[in-house]
Amino acid sequence: MNQIMIKNCYFKFLLIVPLLMLSSCRETEDHNADENYVSPHMGKWVGTYSGDLNGTLIMNVSKSGSIEVTRTVNNKVEEVYSTSLQPNGSGAISSSVSPKGFVLTGSLQTKSGIWKQYHFRGNWSVKYFPTPL
């Protein structure tokens, strides 16, 4: 009886260990894929926004697709805030609201979109300046 229990435990061990090893390998592959991802929109994007308010936009897109937006009014920095690109590679900007209520909607693929800040509205456009490697 004791030998049967030992064989049973040994059999279970031989089944479970390879499954755990496979799971571990998949997690490493997923982590490496995230680490190796480079946004096709990485770089510096510079342009203007106009409409009810006017100013300049500087968008620095990181390797991962996060964006640091610098917005100026009358050549003075009005605010710097963070947003990101949607993860589907389309260049669409996630609609996050800045601390001062400024929201960009649009895409870096089309290099344009609309903006709003409370009751003010308008359009924006940018040009791409590649990041040197």
PDB file of C-alpha atoms in Angstrom:
ATOM      1  CA  MET A   1       0.000   0.000   0.000  1.00  0.00           C
ATOM      2  CA  ASN A   2       2.819   2.343   0.901  1.00  0.00           C
ATOM      3  CA  GLN A   3       4.536   1.712  -2.450  1.00  0.00           C
ATOM      4  CA  ILE A   4       1.325   2.529  -4.320  1.00  0.00           C
ATOM      5  CA  MET A   5       1.047   5.882  -2.522  1.00  0.00           C
ATOM      6  CA  ILE A   6       4.662   6.706  -3.329  1.00  0.00           C
ATOM      7  CA  LYS A   7       4.146   5.807  -7.010  1.00  0.00           C
ATOM      8  CA  ASN A   8       0.967   7.910  -7.057  1.00  0.00           C
ATOM      9  CA  CYS A   9       2.793  10.937  -5.602  1.00  0.00           C
ATOM     10  CA  TYR A  10       5.714  10.442  -7.981  1.00  0.00           C
ATOM     11  CA  PHE A  11       3.318  10.259 -10.964  1.00  0.00           C
ATOM     12  CA  LYS A  12       1.567  13.481  -9.896  1.00  0.00           C
ATOM     13  CA  PHE A  13       4.935  15.170  -9.425  1.00  0.00           C
ATOM     14  CA  LEU A  14       5.994  14.171 -12.944  1.00  0.00           C
ATOM     15  CA  LEU A  15       2.782  15.664 -14.354  1.00  0.00           C
ATOM     16  CA  ILE A  16       2.783  18.926 -12.409  1.00  0.00           C
ATOM     17  CA  VAL A  17       6.441  19.977 -12.759  1.00  0.00           C
ATOM     18  CA  PRO A  18       6.472  20.130 -16.600  1.00  0.00           C
ATOM     19  CA  LEU A  19       3.222  22.117 -16.588  1.00  0.00           C
ATOM     20  CA  LEU A  20       4.714  24.639 -14.176  1.00  0.00           C
ATOM     21  CA  MET A  21       7.816  24.920 -16.317  1.00  0.00           C
ATOM     22  CA  LEU A  22       5.757  25.604 -19.449  1.00  0.00           C
ATOM     23  CA  SER A  23       3.744  28.264 -17.660  1.00  0.00           C
ATOM     24  CA  SER A  24       6.927  29.929 -16.468  1.00  0.00           C
ATOM     25  CA  CYS A  25       8.355  30.011 -20.005  1.00  0.00           C
ATOM     26  CA  ARG A  26       5.208  31.666 -21.371  1.00  0.00           C
ATOM     27  CA  GLU A  27       5.361  34.420 -18.768  1.00  0.00           C
ATOM     28  CA  THR A  28       8.991  35.101 -19.708  1.00  0.00           C
ATOM     29  CA  GLU A  29       8.074  35.291 -23.405  1.00  0.00           C
ATOM     30  CA  ASP A  30       5.196  37.706 -22.674  1.00  0.00           C
ATOM     31  CA  HIS A  31       7.468  39.872 -20.527  1.00  0.00           C
ATOM     32  CA  ASN A  32      10.137  39.949 -23.256  1.00  0.00           C
ATOM     33  CA  ALA A  33       7.542  40.918 -25.871  1.00  0.00           C
ATOM     34  CA  ASP A  34       6.458  43.886 -23.723  1.00  0.00           C
ATOM     35  CA  GLU A  35      10.083  44.859 -23.103  1.00  0.00           C
ATOM     36  CA  ASN A  36      10.963  44.683 -26.803  1.00  0.00           C
ATOM     37  CA  TYR A  37       7.903  46.623 -28.025  1.00  0.00           C
ATOM     38  CA  VAL A  38       8.722  49.888 -29.779  1.00  0.00           C
ATOM     39  CA  SER A  39       5.842  52.200 -30.624  1.00  0.00           C
ATOM     40  CA  PRO A  40       5.776  53.001 -34.357  1.00  0.00           C
ATOM     41  CA  HIS A  41       4.980  56.581 -33.286  1.00  0.00           C
ATOM     42  CA  MET A  42       7.979  57.004 -30.983  1.00  0.00           C
ATOM     43  CA  GLY A  43       9.575  60.424 -31.295  1.00  0.00           C
ATOM     44  CA  LYS A  44       8.810  64.107 -31.038  1.00  0.00           C
ATOM     45  CA  TRP A  45       5.627  65.556 -32.516  1.00  0.00           C
ATOM     46  CA  VAL A  46       5.331  69.361 -32.733  1.00  0.00           C
ATOM     47  CA  GLY A  47       2.392  71.453 -33.897  1.00  0.00           C
ATOM     48  CA  THR A  48      -0.366  73.837 -32.991  1.00  0.00           C
ATOM     49  CA  TYR A  49      -3.867  73.900 -31.613  1.00  0.00           C
ATOM     50  CA  SER A  50      -6.347  76.570 -32.686  1.00  0.00           C
ATOM     51  CA  GLY A  51      -9.977  77.526 -32.278  1.00  0.00           C
ATOM     52  CA  ASP A  52     -11.332  79.221 -29.169  1.00  0.00           C
ATOM     53  CA  LEU A  53      -7.745  79.187 -27.808  1.00  0.00           C
ATOM     54  CA  ASN A  54      -4.431  79.031 -29.674  1.00  0.00           C
ATOM     55  CA  GLY A  55      -1.027  77.662 -28.808  1.00  0.00           C
ATOM     56  CA  THR A  56       1.611  75.061 -29.523  1.00  0.00           C
ATOM     57  CA  LEU A  57       1.793  71.366 -28.693  1.00  0.00           C
ATOM     58  CA  ILE A  58       4.870  69.247 -28.170  1.00  0.00           C
ATOM     59  CA  MET A  59       4.222  65.524 -27.766  1.00  0.00           C
ATOM     60  CA  ASN A  60       7.110  63.253 -26.826  1.00  0.00           C
ATOM     61  CA  VAL A  61       6.130  59.638 -27.458  1.00  0.00           C
ATOM     62  CA  SER A  62       8.206  57.040 -25.628  1.00  0.00           C
ATOM     63  CA  LYS A  63       9.155  53.552 -26.763  1.00  0.00           C
ATOM     64  CA  SER A  64       6.180  52.122 -24.835  1.00  0.00           C
ATOM     65  CA  GLY A  65       3.644  54.595 -26.286  1.00  0.00           C
ATOM     66  CA  SER A  66       3.299  56.885 -23.294  1.00  0.00           C
ATOM     67  CA  ILE A  67       3.109  60.569 -24.212  1.00  0.00           C
ATOM     68  CA  GLU A  68       4.362  63.664 -22.416  1.00  0.00           C
ATOM     69  CA  VAL A  69       2.317  66.610 -23.712  1.00  0.00           C
ATOM     70  CA  THR A  70       3.633  70.157 -23.350  1.00  0.00           C
ATOM     71  CA  ARG A  71       1.058  72.830 -24.131  1.00  0.00           C
ATOM     72  CA  THR A  72       2.033  76.472 -24.519  1.00  0.00           C
ATOM     73  CA  VAL A  73       0.052  79.693 -24.725  1.00  0.00           C
ATOM     74  CA  ASN A  74       1.739  82.952 -25.831  1.00  0.00           C
ATOM     75  CA  ASN A  75       5.131  81.169 -25.874  1.00  0.00           C
ATOM     76  CA  LYS A  76       4.813  80.230 -22.180  1.00  0.00           C
ATOM     77  CA  VAL A  77       4.346  76.693 -20.931  1.00  0.00           C
ATOM     78  CA  GLU A  78       0.741  76.399 -19.810  1.00  0.00           C
ATOM     79  CA  GLU A  79       1.028  72.797 -18.630  1.00  0.00           C
ATOM     80  CA  VAL A  80       2.835  69.490 -19.026  1.00  0.00           C
ATOM     81  CA  TYR A  81       0.847  66.300 -18.581  1.00  0.00           C
ATOM     82  CA  SER A  82       0.917  62.621 -19.507  1.00  0.00           C
ATOM     83  CA  THR A  83      -1.342  60.517 -21.657  1.00  0.00           C
ATOM     84  CA  SER A  84      -0.753  57.491 -23.880  1.00  0.00           C
ATOM     85  CA  LEU A  85      -1.467  55.918 -27.215  1.00  0.00           C
ATOM     86  CA  GLN A  86      -4.122  53.256 -27.391  1.00  0.00           C
ATOM     87  CA  PRO A  87      -2.420  49.841 -27.467  1.00  0.00           C
ATOM     88  CA  ASN A  88      -3.704  48.762 -30.903  1.00  0.00           C
ATOM     89  CA  GLY A  89      -0.924  50.539 -32.863  1.00  0.00           C
ATOM     90  CA  SER A  90      -3.370  52.872 -34.629  1.00  0.00           C
ATOM     91  CA  GLY A  91      -1.767  56.012 -33.221  1.00  0.00           C
ATOM     92  CA  ALA A  92      -5.034  56.967 -31.504  1.00  0.00           C
ATOM     93  CA  ILE A  93      -4.483  59.080 -28.411  1.00  0.00           C
ATOM     94  CA  SER A  94      -6.196  57.931 -25.226  1.00  0.00           C
ATOM     95  CA  SER A  95      -8.549  60.688 -24.093  1.00  0.00           C
ATOM     96  CA  SER A  96      -7.130  61.565 -20.706  1.00  0.00           C
ATOM     97  CA  VAL A  97      -7.945  64.922 -19.118  1.00  0.00           C
ATOM     98  CA  SER A  98      -5.027  67.166 -18.135  1.00  0.00           C
ATOM     99  CA  PRO A  99      -4.970  68.812 -14.695  1.00  0.00           C
ATOM    100  CA  LYS A 100      -6.291  72.001 -16.360  1.00  0.00           C
ATOM    101  CA  GLY A 101      -9.119  70.184 -18.168  1.00  0.00           C
ATOM    102  CA  PHE A 102      -7.463  69.993 -21.618  1.00  0.00           C
ATOM    103  CA  VAL A 103      -8.353  66.903 -23.690  1.00  0.00           C
ATOM    104  CA  LEU A 104      -6.847  65.814 -26.995  1.00  0.00           C
ATOM    105  CA  THR A 105      -8.796  63.459 -29.258  1.00  0.00           C
ATOM    106  CA  GLY A 106      -7.351  62.218 -32.512  1.00  0.00           C
ATOM    107  CA  SER A 107      -4.512  60.197 -33.929  1.00  0.00           C
ATOM    108  CA  LEU A 108      -0.823  60.518 -34.662  1.00  0.00           C
ATOM    109  CA  GLN A 109      -1.540  58.399 -37.752  1.00  0.00           C
ATOM    110  CA  THR A 110      -3.563  61.304 -39.205  1.00  0.00           C
ATOM    111  CA  LYS A 111      -1.405  63.873 -37.354  1.00  0.00           C
ATOM    112  CA  SER A 112      -4.529  65.749 -36.282  1.00  0.00           C
ATOM    113  CA  GLY A 113      -7.647  65.812 -34.171  1.00  0.00           C
ATOM    114  CA  ILE A 114      -9.814  67.967 -31.972  1.00  0.00           C
ATOM    115  CA  TRP A 115      -9.241  69.398 -28.532  1.00  0.00           C
ATOM    116  CA  LYS A 116     -11.509  70.754 -25.821  1.00  0.00           C
ATOM    117  CA  GLN A 117     -11.070  72.486 -22.501  1.00  0.00           C
ATOM    118  CA  TYR A 118     -14.296  73.067 -20.619  1.00  0.00           C
ATOM    119  CA  HIS A 119     -16.433  75.134 -23.064  1.00  0.00           C
ATOM    120  CA  PHE A 120     -13.496  75.939 -25.420  1.00  0.00           C
ATOM    121  CA  ARG A 121     -12.908  73.816 -28.527  1.00  0.00           C
ATOM    122  CA  GLY A 122     -10.806  73.597 -31.650  1.00  0.00           C
ATOM    123  CA  ASN A 123      -8.513  71.544 -33.856  1.00  0.00           C
ATOM    124  CA  TRP A 124      -4.902  70.452 -33.547  1.00  0.00           C
ATOM    125  CA  SER A 125      -2.244  69.199 -35.947  1.00  0.00           C
ATOM    126  CA  VAL A 126       1.362  68.068 -35.548  1.00  0.00           C
ATOM    127  CA  LYS A 127       4.418  67.059 -37.578  1.00  0.00           C
ATOM    128  CA  TYR A 128       6.737  64.178 -36.753  1.00  0.00           C
ATOM    129  CA  PHE A 129      10.402  64.574 -35.804  1.00  0.00           C
ATOM    130  CA  PRO A 130      12.006  61.103 -35.482  1.00  0.00           C
ATOM    131  CA  THR A 131      14.003  60.278 -32.374  1.00  0.00           C
ATOM    132  CA  PRO A 132      17.636  59.594 -33.280  1.00  0.00           C
ATOM    133  CA  LEU A 133      18.778  56.105 -32.307  1.00  0.00           C
TER     134      LEU A 133
END
